[in-house]
Amino acid sequence: MSTLTAVVDDLVAANRILAGLGVLDGFGHVSVRHPDRADRFLLARSLAPELVTRDDIMTFDMASTPQDGDKRTPYLERFIHGEIFIQRPDVISIVHSHAATVVPFAASAVPLKPIYHMSSFLRTGAPVFEIREKFGMTDMLIRNNAQGAALAEKLGDNSAVLLRGHGYCAVGGSIPEAVFRAYYAQVNADLQQRAIALGGRVTYLEDEEARLYDETNRGVLGRPWGLWKAKFAPKD
Ligand SMILES: [Zn+2]
């Protein structure tokens, strides 16, 4: 199997997994940088992630323009992917989600912070992108390269960025890492809200604790990925 075929299969698996885990529903998407060309990325055509197959994967340049004369309808928010790939050469995969548990943190002054080891990647923070700052009144979507670039700038060197009134993005150095971060950002948001609701002071992971678990996690990431693939990826 060529590298490209394997990457496309993993991208299809990521779509199914994220839908299966409830990170994506009829909306949201996941991309991967092209394994042979750093200036191209792969993303499904405009389709619910749970329905994505190999044949639905399109190739885009970093302006998020479809390649090879592909006339199929792309996602409206594809500019998220191109602009983050441009600004973050270390990023291989990007998930964009509207998962409900994260949205409150994009709308309130309470920052999303790592409440347990699984979300230690949040240790550097998850900044909130306020689209009104540069673009005034919009429908909240990232519809062009300028909006995508501003979002990528807000992401900075972090693993996740929240979009006020909209959702969030998680990035990773591989498809499994981006999927892991998208899922556990959502779980963290749920747990953090529960801890806050209990009242009293909430203790988050220290930066050093989170950094140490980050190192550990690199060695065990294959385990949840293997489980999720077995449960949700197409069997053919
Ligand atoms: Zn969106």
CSV table of C-alpha atoms and ligand atoms in Angstrom, one decimal:
chain,number,residue,atom,x,y,z
A,1,MET,CA,0.0,0.0,0.0
A,2,SER,CA,1.4,3.4,-1.0
A,3,THR,CA,1.8,6.1,1.7
A,4,LEU,CA,-0.9,8.2,0.0
A,5,THR,CA,-3.4,5.3,0.1
A,6,ALA,CA,-2.6,4.6,3.7
A,7,VAL,CA,-3.0,8.3,4.6
A,8,VAL,CA,-6.3,8.5,2.7
A,9,ASP,CA,-7.5,5.4,4.6
A,10,ASP,CA,-6.5,7.0,7.9
A,11,LEU,CA,-8.3,10.2,6.9
A,12,VAL,CA,-11.5,8.3,6.1
A,13,ALA,CA,-11.1,6.4,9.5
A,14,ALA,CA,-10.7,9.8,11.2
A,15,ASN,CA,-13.9,11.1,9.8
A,16,ARG,CA,-15.8,7.9,10.9
A,17,ILE,CA,-14.1,7.9,14.4
A,18,LEU,CA,-14.8,11.6,15.1
A,19,ALA,CA,-18.5,11.0,14.1
A,20,GLY,CA,-18.6,7.8,16.2
A,21,LEU,CA,-17.2,9.6,19.2
A,22,GLY,CA,-19.7,12.5,18.9
A,23,VAL,CA,-16.9,15.1,18.1
A,24,LEU,CA,-18.4,15.7,14.7
A,25,ASP,CA,-22.1,15.4,13.6
A,26,GLY,CA,-23.5,16.5,10.3
A,27,PHE,CA,-20.9,19.4,10.4
A,28,GLY,CA,-17.2,19.7,11.1
A,29,HIS,CA,-14.3,18.2,9.2
A,30,VAL,CA,-10.8,16.7,9.5
A,31,SER,CA,-7.9,17.3,7.1
A,32,VAL,CA,-4.4,16.0,6.6
A,33,ARG,CA,-1.3,17.4,4.9
A,34,HIS,CA,-0.5,15.6,1.7
A,35,PRO,CA,2.2,13.0,2.4
A,36,ASP,CA,4.1,13.7,-0.8
A,37,ARG,CA,3.6,17.5,-1.0
A,38,ALA,CA,3.8,19.8,2.0
A,39,ASP,CA,1.9,22.5,0.0
A,40,ARG,CA,-1.2,20.4,-0.5
A,41,PHE,CA,-3.7,19.0,1.9
A,42,LEU,CA,-6.5,16.4,1.7
A,43,LEU,CA,-10.1,17.0,2.9
A,44,ALA,CA,-13.4,15.4,2.1
A,45,ARG,CA,-15.9,17.1,-0.2
A,46,SER,CA,-18.9,18.7,1.6
A,47,LEU,CA,-20.4,15.7,3.3
A,48,ALA,CA,-21.3,14.5,6.8
A,49,PRO,CA,-18.1,12.9,8.2
A,50,GLU,CA,-19.9,9.7,9.0
A,51,LEU,CA,-20.6,9.1,5.3
A,52,VAL,CA,-17.1,9.9,4.0
A,53,THR,CA,-15.4,7.2,1.9
A,54,ARG,CA,-12.0,7.2,0.0
A,55,ASP,CA,-13.7,8.5,-3.2
A,56,ASP,CA,-14.9,11.7,-1.3
A,57,ILE,CA,-11.4,12.9,-0.5
A,58,MET,CA,-10.3,16.0,-2.5
A,59,THR,CA,-6.9,17.7,-2.8
A,60,PHE,CA,-6.4,21.4,-2.1
A,61,ASP,CA,-3.5,23.9,-2.3
A,62,MET,CA,-2.8,26.1,0.6
A,63,ALA,CA,-5.2,28.8,-0.7
A,64,SER,CA,-7.8,26.0,-0.1
A,65,THR,CA,-8.5,25.8,-3.9
A,66,PRO,CA,-9.5,22.4,-5.2
A,67,GLN,CA,-6.9,20.8,-7.4
A,68,ASP,CA,-7.0,18.6,-10.6
A,69,GLY,CA,-10.1,20.3,-11.9
A,70,ASP,CA,-12.2,18.8,-9.1
A,71,LYS,CA,-15.6,20.4,-9.4
A,72,ARG,CA,-17.3,18.8,-6.4
A,73,THR,CA,-18.6,21.1,-3.7
A,74,PRO,CA,-16.0,21.7,-1.0
A,75,TYR,CA,-16.6,22.6,2.7
A,76,LEU,CA,-17.4,26.3,3.1
A,77,GLU,CA,-14.8,26.5,6.0
A,78,ARG,CA,-11.9,24.8,4.1
A,79,PHE,CA,-9.9,28.0,4.6
A,80,ILE,CA,-9.4,27.0,8.3
A,81,HIS,CA,-7.2,24.1,7.0
A,82,GLY,CA,-5.0,25.9,4.4
A,83,GLU,CA,-4.2,28.8,6.6
A,84,ILE,CA,-3.3,26.7,9.7
A,85,PHE,CA,-1.1,24.4,7.5
A,86,ILE,CA,0.7,27.6,6.2
A,87,GLN,CA,1.3,29.1,9.6
A,88,ARG,CA,2.1,25.8,11.4
A,89,PRO,CA,4.6,23.7,9.4
A,90,ASP,CA,4.6,21.2,12.3
A,91,VAL,CA,0.9,20.5,11.9
A,92,ILE,CA,-0.1,17.4,9.9
A,93,SER,CA,-3.8,17.1,10.7
A,94,ILE,CA,-6.5,19.5,11.7
A,95,VAL,CA,-10.0,18.9,13.2
A,96,HIS,CA,-12.7,21.5,13.2
A,97,SER,CA,-15.7,20.8,15.4
A,98,HIS,CA,-18.8,22.4,16.8
A,99,ALA,CA,-19.0,20.0,19.8
A,100,ALA,CA,-21.4,21.3,22.4
A,101,THR,CA,-19.3,21.0,25.5
A,102,VAL,CA,-16.5,23.2,24.2
A,103,VAL,CA,-18.8,26.1,23.0
A,104,PRO,CA,-19.4,27.5,26.5
A,105,PHE,CA,-15.6,28.1,26.9
A,106,ALA,CA,-15.6,30.1,23.6
A,107,ALA,CA,-18.4,32.3,25.0
A,108,SER,CA,-17.3,32.9,28.5
A,109,ALA,CA,-14.3,34.4,30.3
A,110,VAL,CA,-13.4,31.0,31.8
A,111,PRO,CA,-10.4,29.5,30.0
A,112,LEU,CA,-10.4,25.9,28.9
A,113,LYS,CA,-7.6,24.3,31.0
A,114,PRO,CA,-6.4,20.8,31.5
A,115,ILE,CA,-8.4,19.2,34.3
A,116,TYR,CA,-6.8,15.8,33.9
A,117,HIS,CA,-3.9,14.1,32.2
A,118,MET,CA,-5.7,13.1,29.0
A,119,SER,CA,-6.0,16.8,28.0
A,120,SER,CA,-2.4,17.8,29.0
A,121,PHE,CA,-2.0,19.2,25.5
A,122,LEU,CA,-4.2,22.1,26.7
A,123,ARG,CA,-1.3,23.2,29.0
A,124,THR,CA,-0.3,26.1,26.8
A,125,GLY,CA,-3.9,27.3,26.5
A,126,ALA,CA,-6.7,27.3,24.1
A,127,PRO,CA,-7.1,31.0,23.0
A,128,VAL,CA,-10.5,32.3,21.9
A,129,PHE,CA,-10.8,33.6,18.3
A,130,GLU,CA,-13.2,36.6,18.2
A,131,ILE,CA,-14.2,37.0,14.6
A,132,ARG,CA,-15.7,40.5,15.2
A,133,GLU,CA,-12.3,41.9,16.0
A,134,LYS,CA,-11.3,42.0,12.3
A,135,PHE,CA,-14.4,41.1,10.4
A,136,GLY,CA,-17.3,42.8,12.2
A,137,MET,CA,-20.7,41.1,11.7
A,138,THR,CA,-20.5,37.7,9.9
A,139,ASP,CA,-22.4,34.4,9.9
A,140,MET,CA,-19.5,33.2,12.2
A,141,LEU,CA,-18.1,30.9,9.5
A,142,ILE,CA,-14.5,31.0,8.3
A,143,ARG,CA,-15.3,31.7,4.7
A,144,ASN,CA,-12.1,33.1,3.2
A,145,ASN,CA,-8.3,33.0,3.5
A,146,ALA,CA,-8.2,36.3,5.5
A,147,GLN,CA,-10.5,34.8,8.1
A,148,GLY,CA,-8.5,31.6,8.1
A,149,ALA,CA,-5.2,33.4,8.5
A,150,ALA,CA,-6.6,35.4,11.5
A,151,LEU,CA,-7.8,32.2,13.1
A,152,ALA,CA,-4.4,30.5,12.5
A,153,GLU,CA,-2.7,33.5,14.1
A,154,LYS,CA,-4.9,33.2,17.2
A,155,LEU,CA,-4.0,29.5,17.4
A,156,GLY,CA,-0.4,30.4,17.6
A,157,ASP,CA,1.8,27.5,18.8
A,158,ASN,CA,-1.1,26.0,20.8
A,159,SER,CA,-2.8,22.6,20.2
A,160,ALA,CA,-6.4,24.1,20.1
A,161,VAL,CA,-8.2,27.3,19.4
A,162,LEU,CA,-11.8,28.1,20.3
A,163,LEU,CA,-14.1,30.1,18.0
A,164,ARG,CA,-16.5,32.4,19.9
A,165,GLY,CA,-20.1,31.5,19.1
A,166,HIS,CA,-19.0,28.7,16.8
A,167,GLY,CA,-16.7,25.8,18.0
A,168,TYR,CA,-13.1,24.9,18.0
A,169,CYS,CA,-10.1,23.4,16.1
A,170,ALA,CA,-7.5,20.9,17.4
A,171,VAL,CA,-4.3,20.3,15.6
A,172,GLY,CA,-1.7,17.5,15.7
A,173,GLY,CA,1.5,16.2,14.3
A,174,SER,CA,-0.4,13.1,12.9
A,175,ILE,CA,-4.0,12.1,12.2
A,176,PRO,CA,-4.2,10.1,15.5
A,177,GLU,CA,-2.9,13.0,17.5
A,178,ALA,CA,-5.3,15.5,16.0
A,179,VAL,CA,-8.2,13.1,16.6
A,180,PHE,CA,-7.1,12.4,20.1
A,181,ARG,CA,-6.9,16.1,20.9
A,182,ALA,CA,-10.2,16.9,19.3
A,183,TYR,CA,-11.9,14.2,21.4
A,184,TYR,CA,-10.2,14.9,24.7
A,185,ALA,CA,-10.7,18.7,24.4
A,186,GLN,CA,-14.4,18.0,24.3
A,187,VAL,CA,-14.2,15.6,27.3
A,188,ASN,CA,-12.1,18.1,29.2
A,189,ALA,CA,-14.7,20.8,28.6
A,190,ASP,CA,-17.4,18.5,30.0
A,191,LEU,CA,-15.3,17.6,33.1
A,192,GLN,CA,-14.2,21.2,33.7
A,193,GLN,CA,-17.8,22.4,33.7
A,194,ARG,CA,-18.7,19.6,36.2
A,195,ALA,CA,-15.8,20.6,38.5
A,196,ILE,CA,-16.8,24.3,38.3
A,197,ALA,CA,-20.4,23.4,39.1
A,198,LEU,CA,-19.4,21.6,42.3
A,199,GLY,CA,-18.3,25.0,43.6
A,200,GLY,CA,-15.1,25.9,45.4
A,201,ARG,CA,-11.6,26.1,43.9
A,202,VAL,CA,-10.8,23.9,40.9
A,203,THR,CA,-7.3,22.6,40.7
A,204,TYR,CA,-5.9,22.1,37.2
A,205,LEU,CA,-2.8,20.2,36.1
A,206,GLU,CA,0.4,22.1,36.8
A,207,ASP,CA,2.4,22.9,33.6
A,208,GLU,CA,5.1,20.5,34.6
A,209,GLU,CA,2.6,17.7,35.2
A,210,ALA,CA,1.0,18.3,31.9
A,211,ARG,CA,4.3,18.4,30.1
A,212,LEU,CA,5.4,15.1,31.7
A,213,TYR,CA,2.1,13.4,30.6
A,214,ASP,CA,2.5,14.8,27.1
A,215,GLU,CA,5.7,12.8,26.8
A,216,THR,CA,4.1,9.7,28.1
A,217,ASN,CA,1.1,10.1,25.8
A,218,ARG,CA,3.3,10.0,22.7
A,219,GLY,CA,4.1,6.4,23.6
A,220,VAL,CA,0.5,5.2,24.1
A,221,LEU,CA,-1.3,7.1,21.4
A,222,GLY,CA,-1.5,4.0,19.2
A,223,ARG,CA,-3.8,2.3,21.7
A,224,PRO,CA,-6.9,4.5,21.5
A,225,TRP,CA,-6.3,4.9,17.8
A,226,GLY,CA,-6.3,1.2,17.2
A,227,LEU,CA,-9.4,0.8,19.3
A,228,TRP,CA,-11.2,3.6,17.5
A,229,LYS,CA,-10.2,2.3,14.1
A,230,ALA,CA,-11.5,-1.2,14.9
A,231,LYS,CA,-14.8,0.2,16.1
A,232,PHE,CA,-15.5,2.9,13.5
A,233,ALA,CA,-13.3,2.7,10.4
A,234,PRO,CA,-14.8,1.1,7.3
A,235,LYS,CA,-14.1,-2.7,7.2
A,236,ASP,CA,-13.4,-3.0,3.4
B,1,ZN,ZN,-17.6,25.6,11.7
